[in-house]
XYZ file of C-alpha atoms in Angstrom:
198
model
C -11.831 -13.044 16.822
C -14.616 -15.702 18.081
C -14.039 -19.203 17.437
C -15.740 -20.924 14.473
C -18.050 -22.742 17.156
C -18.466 -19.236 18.910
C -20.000 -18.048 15.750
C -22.301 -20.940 15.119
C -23.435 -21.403 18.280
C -23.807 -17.284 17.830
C -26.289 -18.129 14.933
C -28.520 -20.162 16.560
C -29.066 -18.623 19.636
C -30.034 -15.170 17.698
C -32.039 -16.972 15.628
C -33.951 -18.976 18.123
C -34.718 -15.631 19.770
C -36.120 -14.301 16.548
C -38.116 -17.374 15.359
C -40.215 -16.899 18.981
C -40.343 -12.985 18.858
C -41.685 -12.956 15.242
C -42.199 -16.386 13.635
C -39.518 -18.451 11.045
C -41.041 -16.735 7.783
C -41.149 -13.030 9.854
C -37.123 -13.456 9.964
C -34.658 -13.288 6.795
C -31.149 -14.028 6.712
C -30.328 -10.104 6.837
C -31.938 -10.318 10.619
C -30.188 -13.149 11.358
C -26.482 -12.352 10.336
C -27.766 -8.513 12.128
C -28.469 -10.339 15.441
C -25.859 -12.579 15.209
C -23.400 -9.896 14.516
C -21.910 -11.907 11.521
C -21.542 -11.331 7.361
C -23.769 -13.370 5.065
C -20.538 -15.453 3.881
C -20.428 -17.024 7.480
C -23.665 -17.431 7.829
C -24.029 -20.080 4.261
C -20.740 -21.375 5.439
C -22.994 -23.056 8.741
C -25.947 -23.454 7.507
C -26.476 -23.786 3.888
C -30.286 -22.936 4.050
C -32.623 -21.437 6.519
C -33.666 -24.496 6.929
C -31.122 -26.387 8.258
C -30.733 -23.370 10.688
C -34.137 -23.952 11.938
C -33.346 -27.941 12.363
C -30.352 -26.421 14.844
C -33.049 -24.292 16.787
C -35.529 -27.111 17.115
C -32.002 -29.396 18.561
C -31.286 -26.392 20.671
C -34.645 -26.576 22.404
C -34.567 -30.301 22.826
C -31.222 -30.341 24.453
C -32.675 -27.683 26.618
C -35.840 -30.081 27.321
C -34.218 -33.169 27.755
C -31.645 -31.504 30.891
C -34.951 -29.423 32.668
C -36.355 -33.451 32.510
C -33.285 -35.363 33.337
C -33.396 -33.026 36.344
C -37.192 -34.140 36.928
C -35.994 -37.731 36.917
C -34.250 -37.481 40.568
C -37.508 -36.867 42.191
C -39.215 -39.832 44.242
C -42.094 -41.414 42.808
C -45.123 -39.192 41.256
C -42.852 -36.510 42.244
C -41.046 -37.251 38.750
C -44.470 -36.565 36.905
C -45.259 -33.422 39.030
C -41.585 -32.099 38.077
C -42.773 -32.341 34.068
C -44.947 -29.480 34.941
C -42.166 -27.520 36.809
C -39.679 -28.048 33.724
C -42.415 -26.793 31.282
C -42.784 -24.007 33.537
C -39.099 -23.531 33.869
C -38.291 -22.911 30.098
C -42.239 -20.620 29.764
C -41.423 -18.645 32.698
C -37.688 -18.026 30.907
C -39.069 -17.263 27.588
C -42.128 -14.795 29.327
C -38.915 -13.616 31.920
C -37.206 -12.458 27.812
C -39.667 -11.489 25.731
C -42.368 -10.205 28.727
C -45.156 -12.191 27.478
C -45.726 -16.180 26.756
C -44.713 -16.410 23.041
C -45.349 -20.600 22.680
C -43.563 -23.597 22.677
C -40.817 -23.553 19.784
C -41.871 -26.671 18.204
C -45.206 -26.198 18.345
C -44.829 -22.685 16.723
C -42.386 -24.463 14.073
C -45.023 -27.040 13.578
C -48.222 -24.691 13.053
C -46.041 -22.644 10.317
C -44.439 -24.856 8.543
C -45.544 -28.818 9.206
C -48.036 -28.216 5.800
C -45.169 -26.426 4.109
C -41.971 -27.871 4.557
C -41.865 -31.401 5.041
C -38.190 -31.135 6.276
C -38.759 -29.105 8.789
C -42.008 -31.061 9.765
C -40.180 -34.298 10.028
C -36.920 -32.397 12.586
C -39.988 -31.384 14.919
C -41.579 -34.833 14.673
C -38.543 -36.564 15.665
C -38.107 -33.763 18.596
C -41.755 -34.280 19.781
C -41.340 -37.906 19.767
C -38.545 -37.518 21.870
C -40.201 -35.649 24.406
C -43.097 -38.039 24.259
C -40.938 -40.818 25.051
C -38.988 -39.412 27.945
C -42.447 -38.501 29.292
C -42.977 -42.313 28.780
C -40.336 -43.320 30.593
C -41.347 -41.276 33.653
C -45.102 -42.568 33.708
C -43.760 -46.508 33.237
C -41.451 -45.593 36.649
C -44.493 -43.783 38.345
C -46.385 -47.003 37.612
C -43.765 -49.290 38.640
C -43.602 -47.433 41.851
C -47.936 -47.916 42.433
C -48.763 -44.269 42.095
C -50.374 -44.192 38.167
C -53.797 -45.112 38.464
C -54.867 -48.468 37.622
C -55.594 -49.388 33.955
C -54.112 -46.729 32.400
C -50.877 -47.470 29.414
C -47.978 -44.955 30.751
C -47.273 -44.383 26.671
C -51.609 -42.964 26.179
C -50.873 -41.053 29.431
C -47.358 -39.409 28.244
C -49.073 -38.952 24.616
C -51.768 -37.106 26.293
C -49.858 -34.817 28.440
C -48.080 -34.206 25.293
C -51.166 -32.811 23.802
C -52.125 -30.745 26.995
C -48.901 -29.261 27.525
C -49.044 -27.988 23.755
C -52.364 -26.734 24.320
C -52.160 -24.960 27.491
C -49.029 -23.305 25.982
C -50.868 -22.371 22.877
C -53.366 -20.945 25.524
C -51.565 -19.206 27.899
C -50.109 -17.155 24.753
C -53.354 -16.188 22.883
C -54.978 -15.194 26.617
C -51.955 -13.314 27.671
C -51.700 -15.752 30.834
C -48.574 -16.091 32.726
C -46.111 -19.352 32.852
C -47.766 -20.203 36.243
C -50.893 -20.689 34.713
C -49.272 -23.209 32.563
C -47.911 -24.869 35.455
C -51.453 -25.146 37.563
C -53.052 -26.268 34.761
C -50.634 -29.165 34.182
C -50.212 -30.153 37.569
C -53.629 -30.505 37.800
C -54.102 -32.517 34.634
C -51.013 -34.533 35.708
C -52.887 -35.018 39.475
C -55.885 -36.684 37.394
C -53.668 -39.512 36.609
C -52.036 -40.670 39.734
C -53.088 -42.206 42.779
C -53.461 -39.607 46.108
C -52.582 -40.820 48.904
């Protein structure tokens, strides 16, 4: 018999693989405890709404975001901007590897559903976005330190913006059918706009 955290854990994963394929409302529980291979009973007993479920997917793909970027830190210099674009193209290319097309980023298909309908929810993918935002921070105030951001620009506008493109080049890439690597060219050359080439 799997162990209580075997089953949870079970539950999230299943469900964070349905919320891309289809979307949040496109899933009911019945899907869920089907994928997950567990009864309805077990199901309440973790999560006590589909919503709190979808808080645990949004965690999920934070922790998952936060090692592909803690990874990125060990790079020299603008290096550790450049490897933003190579994590982001890291977790695509696994998700296009899965479901054989780009199927977005899973906050920002979280936030397009539900940040006008469930406040809740809105708020869980805030605070993840933030997060990302900041560690993005943290790598443009090092890039500066080390001379390689261009002069004049605030590392927190610069992370805020790449933010913003890397949620819109995702959004692209999976309404034009274009690949991860597209993602990845396109950053890298929005990320090359901000630093100094030597």
């Amino acid at each position: 018999m799997p162990r209580p955290v075997d089953t949870r854990e079970r539950i999230v994963r299943s469900a964070a693989r349905l919320f891309l394929a289809r979307s949040y409302a496109g899933v009911g529980v019945a899907d869920l405890c089907e994928a997950a291979d567990v009864r309805r009973g077990s199901f309440y007993h973790y999560f006590p709404s589909k919503v709190e479920l979808a808080k645990a997917v949004v965690d999920l793909h934070a922790g998952e975001f936060h090692r592909r970027m803690a990874e990125a830190q060990r790079d020299p210099g603008a290096d550790r901007l450049r490897a933003a674009a190579d994590a982001v193209f890291t977790i695509q290319s696994a998700f296009e590897g899965k479901f054989g097309r780009i199927v977005g980023c899973p906050f920002g298909n979280l936030a397009a559903e539900l940040a006008t309908t469930d406040d809740e929810v809105r708020a869980h993918v805030a605070d993840a976005l933030a997060g990302w935002e900041a560690r993005l921070a943290q790598i443009c105030r090092e890039v500066a330190a080390d001379g390689a951001l261009r002069p004049g620009l605030d590392p927190d506008r610069v992370a805020r913006a790449l933010l913003a493109q890397i949620q819109g080049l995702i959004l692209l890439a999976k309404v034009r059918g274009d690949s991860a690597r597209s993602i990845r060219d396109d950053l890298g050359t929005v990320i090359d706009s901000f630093l100094i080439t030597r």
